[in-house]
PDB file of C-alpha atoms in Angstrom:
ATOM      1  CA  MET A   1     -18.195   8.733   3.190  1.00 85.00           C
ATOM      2  CA  GLN A   2     -20.195   6.260   0.823  1.00 93.00           C
ATOM      3  CA  LYS A   3     -18.559   7.561  -2.533  1.00 98.00           C
ATOM      4  CA  ILE A   4     -15.173   5.901  -2.616  1.00 98.00           C
ATOM      5  CA  GLY A   5     -12.527   6.705  -4.982  1.00 98.00           C
ATOM      6  CA  VAL A   6      -8.853   4.345  -5.895  1.00 98.00           C
ATOM      7  CA  VAL A   7      -6.116   5.673  -7.830  1.00 98.00           C
ATOM      8  CA  GLY A   8      -4.298   2.342  -8.968  1.00 97.00           C
ATOM      9  CA  CYS A   9      -5.653  -0.940  -9.556  1.00 96.00           C
ATOM     10  CA  GLY A  10      -2.583  -2.880  -8.598  1.00 92.00           C
ATOM     11  CA  LEU A  11      -2.153  -5.260  -5.743  1.00 90.00           C
ATOM     12  CA  MET A  12      -3.281  -2.644  -3.067  1.00 94.00           C
ATOM     13  CA  GLY A  13      -5.041  -0.421  -4.877  1.00 97.00           C
ATOM     14  CA  SER A  14      -7.705  -4.149  -5.828  1.00 97.00           C
ATOM     15  CA  GLY A  15      -7.816  -4.782  -2.172  1.00 97.00           C
ATOM     16  CA  ILE A  16      -8.690  -1.041  -1.328  1.00 98.00           C
ATOM     17  CA  ALA A  17     -11.528  -1.362  -4.095  1.00 98.00           C
ATOM     18  CA  GLU A  18     -12.535  -4.761  -2.726  1.00 98.00           C
ATOM     19  CA  VAL A  19     -12.918  -4.375   0.925  1.00 98.00           C
ATOM     20  CA  SER A  20     -14.378  -1.272   0.017  1.00 98.00           C
ATOM     21  CA  ALA A  21     -17.215  -2.401  -1.926  1.00 98.00           C
ATOM     22  CA  ARG A  22     -17.418  -5.299   0.206  1.00 97.00           C
ATOM     23  CA  ALA A  23     -18.591  -3.083   2.950  1.00 97.00           C
ATOM     24  CA  GLY A  24     -21.564  -1.658   0.618  1.00 97.00           C
ATOM     25  CA  HIS A  25     -19.526   1.619  -0.414  1.00 98.00           C
ATOM     26  CA  ASP A  26     -19.869   3.070  -4.589  1.00 98.00           C
ATOM     27  CA  VAL A  27     -16.478   2.668  -5.396  1.00 98.00           C
ATOM     28  CA  VAL A  28     -14.723   3.849  -8.382  1.00 98.00           C
ATOM     29  CA  VAL A  29     -11.059   3.130  -9.325  1.00 98.00           C
ATOM     30  CA  ALA A  30      -8.957   4.827 -11.864  1.00 98.00           C
ATOM     31  CA  GLU A  31      -6.250   3.338 -13.897  1.00 97.00           C
ATOM     32  CA  SER A  32      -3.614   4.845 -16.601  1.00 94.00           C
ATOM     33  CA  SER A  33      -4.937   2.985 -19.214  1.00 95.00           C
ATOM     34  CA  GLN A  34      -7.605   0.644 -20.897  1.00 96.00           C
ATOM     35  CA  ALA A  35      -5.109  -2.400 -20.648  1.00 96.00           C
ATOM     36  CA  ALA A  36      -4.535  -1.598 -16.825  1.00 96.00           C
ATOM     37  CA  ALA A  37      -7.749  -0.948 -16.057  1.00 96.00           C
ATOM     38  CA  ASP A  38      -9.054  -4.708 -17.960  1.00 96.00           C
ATOM     39  CA  ALA A  39      -6.062  -6.228 -15.503  1.00 96.00           C
ATOM     40  CA  GLY A  40      -7.467  -4.451 -12.505  1.00 96.00           C
ATOM     41  CA  LEU A  41     -10.768  -5.599 -13.031  1.00 97.00           C
ATOM     42  CA  ALA A  42      -9.292  -9.234 -13.636  1.00 97.00           C
ATOM     43  CA  ARG A  43      -7.810  -9.083 -10.606  1.00 96.00           C
ATOM     44  CA  LEU A  44     -11.092  -7.701  -8.737  1.00 97.00           C
ATOM     45  CA  THR A  45     -13.028 -10.789 -10.505  1.00 97.00           C
ATOM     46  CA  LYS A  46      -9.994 -13.279  -9.410  1.00 96.00           C
ATOM     47  CA  SER A  47     -10.438 -12.203  -5.978  1.00 96.00           C
ATOM     48  CA  LEU A  48     -14.023 -11.713  -5.396  1.00 97.00           C
ATOM     49  CA  GLU A  49     -14.767 -15.296  -6.730  1.00 97.00           C
ATOM     50  CA  ARG A  50     -12.232 -16.989  -4.832  1.00 96.00           C
ATOM     51  CA  ALA A  51     -13.803 -14.984  -1.594  1.00 95.00           C
ATOM     52  CA  GLU A  52     -17.347 -16.591  -2.785  1.00 96.00           C
ATOM     53  CA  SER A  53     -16.114 -20.054  -3.402  1.00 96.00           C
ATOM     54  CA  ARG A  54     -14.539 -20.232  -0.049  1.00 95.00           C
ATOM     55  CA  GLY A  55     -18.172 -18.501   1.581  1.00 95.00           C
ATOM     56  CA  LYS A  56     -16.205 -15.422   3.092  1.00 94.00           C
ATOM     57  CA  ILE A  57     -18.979 -13.370   0.532  1.00 95.00           C
ATOM     58  CA  ASP A  58     -22.532 -14.239  -0.857  1.00 95.00           C
ATOM     59  CA  SER A  59     -22.000 -12.935  -4.241  1.00 96.00           C
ATOM     60  CA  ALA A  60     -18.908 -11.796  -6.304  1.00 96.00           C
ATOM     61  CA  GLN A  61     -20.935 -10.203  -8.782  1.00 96.00           C
ATOM     62  CA  ASP A  62     -22.961  -8.236  -6.556  1.00 97.00           C
ATOM     63  CA  VAL A  63     -20.178  -6.684  -4.547  1.00 97.00           C
ATOM     64  CA  LEU A  64     -18.604  -6.228  -9.025  1.00 97.00           C
ATOM     65  CA  SER A  65     -21.692  -4.436  -9.191  1.00 97.00           C
ATOM     66  CA  ARG A  66     -20.557  -1.693  -6.839  1.00 98.00           C
ATOM     67  CA  ILE A  67     -17.216  -1.423  -8.806  1.00 98.00           C
ATOM     68  CA  ARG A  68     -15.956   0.599 -11.428  1.00 97.00           C
ATOM     69  CA  VAL A  69     -13.040   0.494 -12.842  1.00 97.00           C
ATOM     70  CA  ILE A  70     -12.160   2.979 -15.587  1.00 97.00           C
ATOM     71  CA  PRO A  71      -9.027   4.728 -17.540  1.00 96.00           C
ATOM     72  CA  ASP A  72     -10.177   8.041 -16.495  1.00 95.00           C
ATOM     73  CA  LEU A  73      -8.810  10.288 -13.160  1.00 97.00           C
ATOM     74  CA  GLN A  74     -11.847  12.817 -13.697  1.00 97.00           C
ATOM     75  CA  ALA A  75     -13.941   9.730 -12.460  1.00 97.00           C
ATOM     76  CA  MET A  76     -12.502  10.811  -8.883  1.00 98.00           C
ATOM     77  CA  ALA A  77     -14.473  14.244  -8.986  1.00 97.00           C
ATOM     78  CA  ASP A  78     -17.676  13.317  -7.115  1.00 97.00           C
ATOM     79  CA  ARG A  79     -15.791  10.936  -4.365  1.00 98.00           C
ATOM     80  CA  ASP A  80     -15.866  11.518  -0.727  1.00 98.00           C
ATOM     81  CA  ILE A  81     -12.456  10.106  -0.222  1.00 98.00           C
ATOM     82  CA  VAL A  82      -9.897   9.490  -2.657  1.00 98.00           C
ATOM     83  CA  VAL A  83      -6.997   6.801  -1.845  1.00 98.00           C
ATOM     84  CA  GLU A  84      -3.645   6.724  -3.886  1.00 98.00           C
ATOM     85  CA  ALA A  85      -2.356   3.413  -4.197  1.00 97.00           C
ATOM     86  CA  ILE A  86      -0.108   4.233  -7.463  1.00 95.00           C
ATOM     87  CA  VAL A  87       3.754   3.276  -7.822  1.00 90.00           C
ATOM     88  CA  GLU A  88       5.955   4.188  -4.656  1.00 86.00           C
ATOM     89  CA  ASP A  89       7.722   7.528  -5.922  1.00 88.00           C
ATOM     90  CA  GLU A  90       7.712  10.707  -4.402  1.00 90.00           C
ATOM     91  CA  ALA A  91       7.726  12.506  -7.460  1.00 94.00           C
ATOM     92  CA  THR A  92       5.033  10.521  -9.081  1.00 96.00           C
ATOM     93  CA  LYS A  93       2.675  10.969  -6.110  1.00 97.00           C
ATOM     94  CA  VAL A  94       3.063  14.528  -5.782  1.00 97.00           C
ATOM     95  CA  ALA A  95       2.003  15.031  -9.373  1.00 97.00           C
ATOM     96  CA  LEU A  96      -1.306  12.629  -8.921  1.00 98.00           C
ATOM     97  CA  PHE A  97      -2.197  14.991  -5.344  1.00 98.00           C
ATOM     98  CA  LYS A  98      -1.782  18.250  -7.444  1.00 98.00           C
ATOM     99  CA  GLN A  99      -4.068  16.707 -10.323  1.00 98.00           C
ATOM    100  CA  LEU A 100      -6.942  15.548  -7.518  1.00 98.00           C
ATOM    101  CA  ASP A 101      -6.689  18.487  -5.619  1.00 98.00           C
ATOM    102  CA  GLU A 102      -7.864  20.465  -9.115  1.00 97.00           C
ATOM    103  CA  ILE A 103     -10.194  17.597  -9.937  1.00 98.00           C
ATOM    104  CA  VAL A 104     -12.414  16.530  -6.722  1.00 97.00           C
ATOM    105  CA  THR A 105     -14.700  18.996  -6.077  1.00 95.00           C
ATOM    106  CA  SER A 106     -15.769  18.825  -2.759  1.00 95.00           C
ATOM    107  CA  PRO A 107     -13.372  20.891  -0.571  1.00 93.00           C
ATOM    108  CA  ASP A 108     -14.353  18.570   2.589  1.00 95.00           C
ATOM    109  CA  ALA A 109     -13.441  15.313   0.434  1.00 98.00           C
ATOM    110  CA  ILE A 110     -10.574  13.691   1.796  1.00 98.00           C
ATOM    111  CA  LEU A 111      -7.276  12.730  -0.478  1.00 98.00           C
ATOM    112  CA  ALA A 112      -5.571   9.987   1.197  1.00 98.00           C
ATOM    113  CA  SER A 113      -2.133   8.083   0.212  1.00 98.00           C
ATOM    114  CA  ASN A 114      -1.445   4.234   0.768  1.00 96.00           C
ATOM    115  CA  THR A 115       1.741   5.304   0.908  1.00 92.00           C
ATOM    116  CA  SER A 116       4.489   2.889   2.954  1.00 85.00           C
ATOM    117  CA  SER A 117       7.074   5.279   3.524  1.00 82.00           C
ATOM    118  CA  ILE A 118       6.605   9.001   1.865  1.00 87.00           C
ATOM    119  CA  PRO A 119       6.086  11.449   4.486  1.00 90.00           C
ATOM    120  CA  ILE A 120       2.182  12.622   4.066  1.00 96.00           C
ATOM    121  CA  MET A 121       3.520  16.312   4.676  1.00 96.00           C
ATOM    122  CA  LYS A 122       5.036  16.525   1.355  1.00 95.00           C
ATOM    123  CA  LEU A 123       2.179  15.622  -0.522  1.00 97.00           C
ATOM    124  CA  ALA A 124      -0.661  17.760   1.699  1.00 98.00           C
ATOM    125  CA  VAL A 125       1.591  20.935   0.838  1.00 98.00           C
ATOM    126  CA  VAL A 126       1.092  20.739  -2.867  1.00 98.00           C
ATOM    127  CA  THR A 127      -2.538  21.101  -2.431  1.00 98.00           C
ATOM    128  CA  LYS A 128      -4.942  23.536  -1.329  1.00 97.00           C
ATOM    129  CA  ARG A 129      -6.580  21.636   1.067  1.00 97.00           C
ATOM    130  CA  PRO A 130      -3.612  20.438   3.425  1.00 98.00           C
ATOM    131  CA  THR A 131      -6.133  19.839   6.263  1.00 98.00           C
ATOM    132  CA  HIS A 132      -7.925  17.167   4.090  1.00 98.00           C
ATOM    133  CA  VAL A 133      -4.791  15.196   3.329  1.00 98.00           C
ATOM    134  CA  LEU A 134      -3.375  12.094   5.023  1.00 98.00           C
ATOM    135  CA  GLY A 135      -1.989   8.376   5.011  1.00 98.00           C
ATOM    136  CA  VAL A 136      -4.271   5.800   5.221  1.00 98.00           C
ATOM    137  CA  HIS A 137      -2.000   2.529   4.875  1.00 97.00           C
ATOM    138  CA  PHE A 138      -3.234  -0.737   4.478  1.00 97.00           C
ATOM    139  CA  PHE A 139      -1.486  -3.451   4.611  1.00 93.00           C
ATOM    140  CA  ASN A 140      -1.067  -6.535   1.642  1.00 87.00           C
ATOM    141  CA  PRO A 141      -3.285  -8.822   1.249  1.00 89.00           C
ATOM    142  CA  VAL A 142      -5.835  -5.569   1.624  1.00 95.00           C
ATOM    143  CA  PRO A 143      -9.097  -8.360   2.421  1.00 95.00           C
ATOM    144  CA  VAL A 144      -6.987 -10.320   4.806  1.00 94.00           C
ATOM    145  CA  LEU A 145      -4.740  -8.125   7.067  1.00 95.00           C
ATOM    146  CA  SER A 146      -6.816  -6.097   9.444  1.00 96.00           C
ATOM    147  CA  LEU A 147      -4.191  -3.256  10.431  1.00 97.00           C
ATOM    148  CA  VAL A 148      -4.205   0.037   9.126  1.00 98.00           C
ATOM    149  CA  GLU A 149      -2.123   3.137   9.936  1.00 98.00           C
ATOM    150  CA  LEU A 150      -4.085   5.998  10.102  1.00 98.00           C
ATOM    151  CA  VAL A 151      -1.045   9.110   9.669  1.00 98.00           C
ATOM    152  CA  PRO A 152      -1.856  12.999   9.710  1.00 98.00           C
ATOM    153  CA  SER A 153       0.492  15.574   9.115  1.00 97.00           C
ATOM    154  CA  LEU A 154       1.144  18.434  11.077  1.00 97.00           C
ATOM    155  CA  LEU A 155      -1.430  20.140   8.868  1.00 98.00           C
ATOM    156  CA  THR A 156      -4.452  17.691   8.596  1.00 98.00           C
ATOM    157  CA  ALA A 157      -7.376  18.646  11.000  1.00 98.00           C
ATOM    158  CA  ASP A 158      -8.248  16.452  13.656  1.00 98.00           C
ATOM    159  CA  GLU A 159     -11.309  16.003  12.021  1.00 98.00           C
ATOM    160  CA  THR A 160     -10.097  14.815   8.990  1.00 98.00           C
ATOM    161  CA  THR A 161      -8.346  12.249  11.123  1.00 98.00           C
ATOM    162  CA  GLU A 162     -11.351  11.224  12.949  1.00 98.00           C
ATOM    163  CA  GLN A 163     -14.042  10.732   9.473  1.00 98.00           C
ATOM    164  CA  ALA A 164     -10.500   8.427   8.355  1.00 98.00           C
ATOM    165  CA  ARG A 165     -10.733   6.245  11.382  1.00 98.00           C
ATOM    166  CA  SER A 166     -14.655   5.820  11.349  1.00 98.00           C
ATOM    167  CA  TRP A 167     -14.655   4.655   7.681  1.00 98.00           C
ATOM    168  CA  VAL A 168     -11.984   2.344   8.260  1.00 98.00           C
ATOM    169  CA  GLU A 169     -12.635   0.856  11.514  1.00 98.00           C
ATOM    170  CA  GLY A 170     -16.621   1.403  11.466  1.00 97.00           C
ATOM    171  CA  SER A 171     -17.130   0.529   7.643  1.00 97.00           C
ATOM    172  CA  LEU A 172     -14.509  -1.707   6.560  1.00 97.00           C
ATOM    173  CA  GLY A 173     -13.975  -3.369   9.996  1.00 97.00           C
ATOM    174  CA  LYS A 174     -10.076  -2.741  10.278  1.00 98.00           C
ATOM    175  CA  HIS A 175      -8.195  -1.760  12.708  1.00 98.00           C
ATOM    176  CA  ALA A 176      -6.293   1.649  12.918  1.00 98.00           C
ATOM    177  CA  ILE A 177      -3.619   2.436  14.586  1.00 98.00           C
ATOM    178  CA  ASP A 178      -2.046   6.545  14.877  1.00 97.00           C
ATOM    179  CA  CYS A 179       1.410   7.197  13.425  1.00 95.00           C
ATOM    180  CA  GLN A 180       3.508  10.280  13.242  1.00 95.00           C
ATOM    181  CA  ASP A 181       4.099  11.523   9.914  1.00 95.00           C
ATOM    182  CA  ARG A 182       7.786   9.978   9.791  1.00 92.00           C
ATOM    183  CA  ALA A 183       8.956   7.957   7.077  1.00 88.00           C
ATOM    184  CA  GLY A 184       8.238   4.274   7.483  1.00 89.00           C
ATOM    185  CA  PHE A 185       5.242   4.962  10.438  1.00 92.00           C
ATOM    186  CA  VAL A 186       5.201   2.430  12.773  1.00 94.00           C
ATOM    187  CA  VAL A 187       5.375  -0.966  10.621  1.00 94.00           C
ATOM    188  CA  ASN A 188       7.813  -0.170   8.010  1.00 93.00           C
ATOM    189  CA  ALA A 189      10.498   1.394  10.702  1.00 93.00           C
ATOM    190  CA  LEU A 190      10.199  -1.703  12.287  1.00 94.00           C
ATOM    191  CA  LEU A 191      10.297  -4.118   9.204  1.00 95.00           C
ATOM    192  CA  ILE A 192      12.286  -2.928   6.585  1.00 96.00           C
ATOM    193  CA  PRO A 193      15.634  -2.950   8.916  1.00 96.00           C
ATOM    194  CA  PHE A 194      14.583  -6.261   9.668  1.00 97.00           C
ATOM    195  CA  ILE A 195      14.224  -7.666   6.113  1.00 98.00           C
ATOM    196  CA  LEU A 196      17.301  -5.702   5.360  1.00 98.00           C
ATOM    197  CA  SER A 197      19.571  -7.611   8.066  1.00 98.00           C
ATOM    198  CA  ALA A 198      18.040 -10.954   6.521  1.00 98.00           C
ATOM    199  CA  ILE A 199      19.255  -9.621   3.052  1.00 98.00           C
ATOM    200  CA  ARG A 200      22.717  -8.712   4.351  1.00 98.00           C
ATOM    201  CA  MET A 201      23.317 -11.947   5.859  1.00 98.00           C
ATOM    202  CA  TYR A 202      22.153 -14.058   3.157  1.00 98.00           C
ATOM    203  CA  GLU A 203      24.796 -11.672   1.055  1.00 98.00           C
ATOM    204  CA  SER A 204      27.106 -12.570   2.944  1.00 97.00           C
ATOM    205  CA  GLY A 205      26.829 -16.250   2.764  1.00 97.00           C
ATOM    206  CA  PHE A 206      26.341 -16.658   6.397  1.00 97.00           C
ATOM    207  CA  ALA A 207      23.086 -18.762   5.954  1.00 98.00           C
ATOM    208  CA  SER A 208      21.029 -20.027   2.617  1.00 98.00           C
ATOM    209  CA  ALA A 209      17.605 -18.315   2.072  1.00 98.00           C
ATOM    210  CA  GLU A 210      15.845 -21.244   2.986  1.00 98.00           C
ATOM    211  CA  ASP A 211      17.751 -21.566   6.341  1.00 98.00           C
ATOM    212  CA  ILE A 212      17.386 -18.005   7.276  1.00 98.00           C
ATOM    213  CA  ASP A 213      13.839 -18.013   6.754  1.00 98.00           C
ATOM    214  CA  GLN A 214      13.206 -21.194   8.435  1.00 98.00           C
ATOM    215  CA  GLY A 215      14.960 -19.774  11.294  1.00 98.00           C
ATOM    216  CA  LEU A 216      12.491 -17.041  11.769  1.00 98.00           C
ATOM    217  CA  VAL A 217       9.149 -19.286  11.041  1.00 98.00           C
ATOM    218  CA  ARG A 218      10.225 -22.574  13.394  1.00 98.00           C
ATOM    219  CA  GLY A 219      12.388 -20.268  15.956  1.00 98.00           C
ATOM    220  CA  ALA A 220      10.665 -17.395  16.207  1.00 97.00           C
ATOM    221  CA  ALA A 221       7.089 -18.443  15.130  1.00 97.00           C
ATOM    222  CA  HIS A 222       7.082 -15.860  12.247  1.00 96.00           C
ATOM    223  CA  PRO A 223       4.257 -17.108   9.539  1.00 95.00           C
ATOM    224  CA  GLN A 224       6.967 -16.919   6.819  1.00 96.00           C
ATOM    225  CA  GLY A 225      10.566 -15.790   6.836  1.00 98.00           C
ATOM    226  CA  PRO A 226      11.940 -12.332   5.958  1.00 98.00           C
ATOM    227  CA  LEU A 227      13.239 -12.792   2.754  1.00 98.00           C
ATOM    228  CA  ALA A 228      10.147 -14.734   1.714  1.00 98.00           C
ATOM    229  CA  LEU A 229       8.262 -11.674   2.810  1.00 96.00           C
ATOM    230  CA  ALA A 230      10.533  -9.504   1.081  1.00 97.00           C
ATOM    231  CA  ASP A 231       9.425 -11.434  -2.409  1.00 97.00           C
ATOM    232  CA  LEU A 232       5.505 -10.895  -1.517  1.00 92.00           C
ATOM    233  CA  ILE A 233       5.890  -7.239  -0.905  1.00 91.00           C
ATOM    234  CA  GLY A 234       8.311  -6.562  -4.030  1.00 93.00           C
ATOM    235  CA  LEU A 235      11.959  -6.358  -4.055  1.00 96.00           C
ATOM    236  CA  ASP A 236      11.482  -2.623  -5.764  1.00 94.00           C
ATOM    237  CA  THR A 237       9.105  -1.891  -3.397  1.00 90.00           C
ATOM    238  CA  THR A 238      11.437  -2.914  -0.602  1.00 95.00           C
ATOM    239  CA  LYS A 239      14.301  -1.043  -1.758  1.00 95.00           C
ATOM    240  CA  ALA A 240      12.127   2.344  -2.293  1.00 90.00           C
ATOM    241  CA  VAL A 241      10.527   2.136   1.111  1.00 90.00           C
ATOM    242  CA  ALA A 242      14.372   1.581   2.492  1.00 94.00           C
ATOM    243  CA  GLU A 243      15.653   4.647   0.360  1.00 93.00           C
ATOM    244  CA  SER A 244      12.907   6.665   2.016  1.00 89.00           C
ATOM    245  CA  LEU A 245      14.002   5.825   5.617  1.00 92.00           C
ATOM    246  CA  TYR A 246      17.344   6.450   4.771  1.00 94.00           C
ATOM    247  CA  GLU A 247      16.915   9.660   3.292  1.00 91.00           C
ATOM    248  CA  GLU A 248      14.789  10.611   6.199  1.00 90.00           C
ATOM    249  CA  PHE A 249      16.971   8.822   9.054  1.00 92.00           C
ATOM    250  CA  LYS A 250      20.428   8.646   7.609  1.00 94.00           C
ATOM    251  CA  GLU A 251      20.780   5.602  10.055  1.00 93.00           C
ATOM    252  CA  PRO A 252      22.732   2.852   8.285  1.00 93.00           C
ATOM    253  CA  LEU A 253      20.268  -0.224   8.913  1.00 93.00           C
ATOM    254  CA  TYR A 254      17.987   1.713   6.502  1.00 94.00           C
ATOM    255  CA  ALA A 255      20.570   1.547   3.866  1.00 95.00           C
ATOM    256  CA  SER A 256      19.669  -0.880   0.668  1.00 95.00           C
ATOM    257  CA  PRO A 257      22.176  -4.128   0.561  1.00 97.00           C
ATOM    258  CA  PRO A 258      23.925  -3.909  -2.537  1.00 97.00           C
ATOM    259  CA  LEU A 259      22.215  -7.223  -3.747  1.00 98.00           C
ATOM    260  CA  LEU A 260      18.783  -5.716  -3.511  1.00 98.00           C
ATOM    261  CA  ALA A 261      19.871  -2.957  -5.519  1.00 97.00           C
ATOM    262  CA  ARG A 262      21.302  -5.150  -8.309  1.00 98.00           C
ATOM    263  CA  MET A 263      18.124  -7.446  -7.971  1.00 98.00           C
ATOM    264  CA  VAL A 264      15.664  -4.723  -8.538  1.00 97.00           C
ATOM    265  CA  ASP A 265      17.951  -3.715 -11.749  1.00 97.00           C
ATOM    266  CA  ALA A 266      17.557  -7.204 -13.260  1.00 98.00           C
ATOM    267  CA  GLY A 267      13.751  -7.012 -12.833  1.00 97.00           C
ATOM    268  CA  LEU A 268      14.001 -10.028 -10.302  1.00 97.00           C
ATOM    269  CA  LEU A 269      11.467  -8.265  -7.842  1.00 97.00           C
ATOM    270  CA  GLY A 270      10.086 -11.216  -6.147  1.00 96.00           C
ATOM    271  CA  ARG A 271       6.497 -12.839  -6.732  1.00 94.00           C
ATOM    272  CA  LYS A 272       4.696 -10.357  -9.467  1.00 91.00           C
ATOM    273  CA  THR A 273       7.895 -11.499 -11.935  1.00 95.00           C
ATOM    274  CA  GLY A 274       8.236 -14.868 -10.864  1.00 95.00           C
ATOM    275  CA  ARG A 275      11.671 -14.978  -9.464  1.00 97.00           C
ATOM    276  CA  GLY A 276      13.404 -13.024  -6.438  1.00 97.00           C
ATOM    277  CA  PHE A 277      15.113 -15.034  -3.338  1.00 98.00           C
ATOM    278  CA  TYR A 278      12.836 -17.443  -4.531  1.00 98.00           C
ATOM    279  CA  THR A 279      11.370 -18.765  -7.811  1.00 97.00           C
ATOM    280  CA  TYR A 280       7.613 -18.791  -8.221  1.00 96.00           C
ATOM    281  CA  ASN A 281       5.111 -19.899 -10.889  1.00 86.00           C
ATOM    282  CA  LYS A 282       3.768 -17.157 -12.018  1.00 63.00           C
TER     283      LYS A 282
END
């Protein structure tokens, strides 16, 4: 797989595009508008220039020469694998997979989703190639974190999973783990209840956000606390994943606390908006 397609050039999509181009692949990223494409290219340029300044890569411009960011989904037609990295909303992703199934010309091309919680089967069954659909879930920041979850549905061909594994491990140098097609997969099924528990603790007045986070950083050797992590993930994404988990399992530990819902309604989404459980310089 040499021709890589990515749909969406936000934090995750730009990261997937970057690591693919750094591995020598020809990368095309589709965005919804020219303004979004320009913003995505600027995000990629900034990240690659930072990597060059730190000696991680030889030339940012050399990597950028292998990436095109354009507002045209039709550009996915000749790709060997297309990774969807758009908003964490089931209806939006389903609609996109219907489009990609019509656009991507090779019947052997893989359609992958970077979803963090939505069952892959719901995306696979709206295509005419369910054997070539699977989840390939990267973690933020993609250039730094080595883990990728591979999530085949009940209909995914073994060959498809192995092709994805070869790309993720052999080309990108990541570490893949296998997950069943259940909402949240491995990491978020463990992580989200932990974050929600911290939010409930803060909401109840039991402890301050700083003390909750410092308790886990200094007492459990976590690199950052759960509330700071929620801000990094995005509170809207945290809420969306929690809702997907609750919809699947109906377990109270997956239910969003009222405070999380109110913060999302208020647009206090964490780092990307400048304010969540902490305040940031955008």
